[in-house]
Short mmCIF file of C-alpha atoms in Angstrom, two decimals:
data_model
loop_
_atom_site.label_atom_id
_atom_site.label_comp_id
_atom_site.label_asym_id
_atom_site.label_seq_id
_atom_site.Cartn_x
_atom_site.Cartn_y
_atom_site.Cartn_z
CA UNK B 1 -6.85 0.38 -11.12
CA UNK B 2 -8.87 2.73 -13.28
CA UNK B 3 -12.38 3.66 -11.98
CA UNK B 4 -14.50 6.71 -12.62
CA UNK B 5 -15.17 9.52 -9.44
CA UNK B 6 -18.02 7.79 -8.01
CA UNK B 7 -16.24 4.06 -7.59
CA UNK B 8 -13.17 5.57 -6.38
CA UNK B 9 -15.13 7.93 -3.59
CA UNK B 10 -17.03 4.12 -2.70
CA UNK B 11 -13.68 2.40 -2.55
CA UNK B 12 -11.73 5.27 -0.33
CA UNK B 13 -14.99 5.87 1.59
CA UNK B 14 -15.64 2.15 2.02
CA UNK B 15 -14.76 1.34 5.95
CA UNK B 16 -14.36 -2.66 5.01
CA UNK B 17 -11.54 -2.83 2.95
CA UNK B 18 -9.61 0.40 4.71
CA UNK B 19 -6.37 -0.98 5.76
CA UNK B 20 -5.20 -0.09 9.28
CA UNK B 21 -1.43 1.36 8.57
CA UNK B 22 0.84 0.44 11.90
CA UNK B 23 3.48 2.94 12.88
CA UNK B 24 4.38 0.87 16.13
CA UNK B 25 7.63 -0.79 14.45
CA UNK B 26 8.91 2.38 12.51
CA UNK B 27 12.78 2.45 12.57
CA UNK B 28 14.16 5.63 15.73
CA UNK B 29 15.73 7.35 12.42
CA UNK B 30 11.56 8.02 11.55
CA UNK B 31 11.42 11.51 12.68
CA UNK B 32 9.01 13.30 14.00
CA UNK B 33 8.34 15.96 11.34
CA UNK B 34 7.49 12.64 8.86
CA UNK B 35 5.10 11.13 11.69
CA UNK B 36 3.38 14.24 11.67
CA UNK B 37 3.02 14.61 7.72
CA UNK B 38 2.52 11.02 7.66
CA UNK B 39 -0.34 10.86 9.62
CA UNK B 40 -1.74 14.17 8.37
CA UNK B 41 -1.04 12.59 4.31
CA UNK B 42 -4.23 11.24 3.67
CA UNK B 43 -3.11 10.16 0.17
CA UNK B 44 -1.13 7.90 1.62
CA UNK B 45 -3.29 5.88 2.90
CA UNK B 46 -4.08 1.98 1.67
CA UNK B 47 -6.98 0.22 0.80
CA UNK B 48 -7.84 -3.44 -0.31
CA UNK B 49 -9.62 -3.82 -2.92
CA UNK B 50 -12.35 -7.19 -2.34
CA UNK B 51 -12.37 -8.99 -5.62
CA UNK B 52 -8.69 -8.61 -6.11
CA UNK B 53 -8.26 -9.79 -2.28
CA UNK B 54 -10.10 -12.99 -3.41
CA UNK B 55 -8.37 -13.46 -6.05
CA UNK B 56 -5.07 -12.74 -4.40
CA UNK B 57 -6.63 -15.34 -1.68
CA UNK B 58 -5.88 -12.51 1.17
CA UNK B 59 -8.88 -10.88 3.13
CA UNK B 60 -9.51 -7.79 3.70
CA UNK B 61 -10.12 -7.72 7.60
CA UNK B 62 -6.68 -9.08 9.09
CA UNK B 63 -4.14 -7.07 6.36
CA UNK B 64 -1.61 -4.76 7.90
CA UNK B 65 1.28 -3.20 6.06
CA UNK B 66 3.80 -1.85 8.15
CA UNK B 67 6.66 0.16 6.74
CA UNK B 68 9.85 -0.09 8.26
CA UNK B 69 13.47 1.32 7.64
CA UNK B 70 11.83 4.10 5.53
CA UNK B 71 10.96 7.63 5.56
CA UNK B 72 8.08 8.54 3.88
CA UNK B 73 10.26 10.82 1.34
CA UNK B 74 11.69 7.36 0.32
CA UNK B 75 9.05 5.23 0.04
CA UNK B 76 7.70 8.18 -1.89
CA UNK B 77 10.82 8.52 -4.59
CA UNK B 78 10.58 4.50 -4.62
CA UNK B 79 7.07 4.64 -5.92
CA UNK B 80 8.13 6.71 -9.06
CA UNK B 81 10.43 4.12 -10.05
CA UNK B 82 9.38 1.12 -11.44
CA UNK B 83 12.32 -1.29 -10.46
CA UNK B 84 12.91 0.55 -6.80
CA UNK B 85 9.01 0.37 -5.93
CA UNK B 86 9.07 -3.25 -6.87
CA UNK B 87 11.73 -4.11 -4.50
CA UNK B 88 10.43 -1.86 -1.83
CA UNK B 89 6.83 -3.84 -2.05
CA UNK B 90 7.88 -7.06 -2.08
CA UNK B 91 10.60 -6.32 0.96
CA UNK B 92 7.48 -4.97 2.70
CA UNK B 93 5.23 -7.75 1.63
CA UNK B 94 7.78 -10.45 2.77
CA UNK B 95 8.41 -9.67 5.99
CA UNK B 96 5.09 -8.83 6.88
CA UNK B 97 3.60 -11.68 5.73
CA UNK B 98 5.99 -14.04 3.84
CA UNK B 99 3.58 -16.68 2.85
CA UNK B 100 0.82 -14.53 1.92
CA UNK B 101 0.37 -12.73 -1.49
CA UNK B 102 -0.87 -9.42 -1.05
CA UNK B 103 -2.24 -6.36 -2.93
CA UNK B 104 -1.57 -2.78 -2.39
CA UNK B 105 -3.62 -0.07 -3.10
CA UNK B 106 -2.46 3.27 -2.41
CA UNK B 107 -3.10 7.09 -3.70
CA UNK B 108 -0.18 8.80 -5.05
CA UNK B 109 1.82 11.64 -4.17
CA UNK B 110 0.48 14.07 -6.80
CA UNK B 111 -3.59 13.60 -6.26
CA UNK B 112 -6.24 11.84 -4.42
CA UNK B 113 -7.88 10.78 -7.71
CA UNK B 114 -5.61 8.32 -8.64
CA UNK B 115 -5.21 4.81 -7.40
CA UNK B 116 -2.06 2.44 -8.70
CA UNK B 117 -2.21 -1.22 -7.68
CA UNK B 118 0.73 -3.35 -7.09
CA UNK B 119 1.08 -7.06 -6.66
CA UNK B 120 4.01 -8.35 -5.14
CA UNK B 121 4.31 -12.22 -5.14
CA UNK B 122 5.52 -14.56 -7.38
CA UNK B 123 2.29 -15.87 -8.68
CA UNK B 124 0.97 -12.32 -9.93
CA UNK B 125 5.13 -12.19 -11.61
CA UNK B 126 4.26 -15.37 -13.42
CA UNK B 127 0.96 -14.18 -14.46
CA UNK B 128 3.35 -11.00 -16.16
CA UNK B 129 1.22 -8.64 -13.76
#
């Protein structure tokens, strides 16, 4: 997703398609230390982007992604790598909602400024996305 300073501040800063990120079915192994840097990571965070939740047929209101099994570190080093990040998202995105394509948006590690997108359903595969 590239967009210049002032759509990206409008998309983070946007209330309607800020996704609500559930820690209530992390794995005991999620320690404590991570919670905290989790929740203090604002980076992390995800957000839904409205024409591409049309087009992905998903709305905006009733998404939740809930990581599971994970650390943050992890899901972290999976992001860097193409093939690992794929698997990751579409693990995620299948057994939270497993008839449901979805799109991510999330800042990465190294800066608030930049925004990847990730589909992870077999139409957008098809499509070569």
């Amino acid at each position: 997703l590239k967009t210049n300073n002032s759509d990206q501040h409008t998309l983070l800063t946007d209330k309607r398609y800020k996704m609500n990120i559930s820690l209530a079915n992390r794995s005991e192994s999620y320690h404590s230390t991570e919670y905290n840097h989790f929740n203090q990571d604002k980076k992390i965070l995800k957000y839904i982007d409205a024409h591409q939740c049309e087009l992905s047929g998903v709305t905006a209101h009733d998404l939740e992604i809930v990581f599971t099994e994970m650390p943050l570190t992890s899901i972290r080093r999976s992001l860097t790598n193409l093939s690992r990040r794929d698997k990751f998202l579409q693990a995620v995105g299948k057994r939270r909602y497993p008839n449901q394509p979805s799109t991510v948006y999330y800042t990465t590690p190294q800066g608030e400024n930049e925004i990847n997108s990730l589909f992870f359903n077999q139409r957008s595969k098809k499509n070569g996305y």
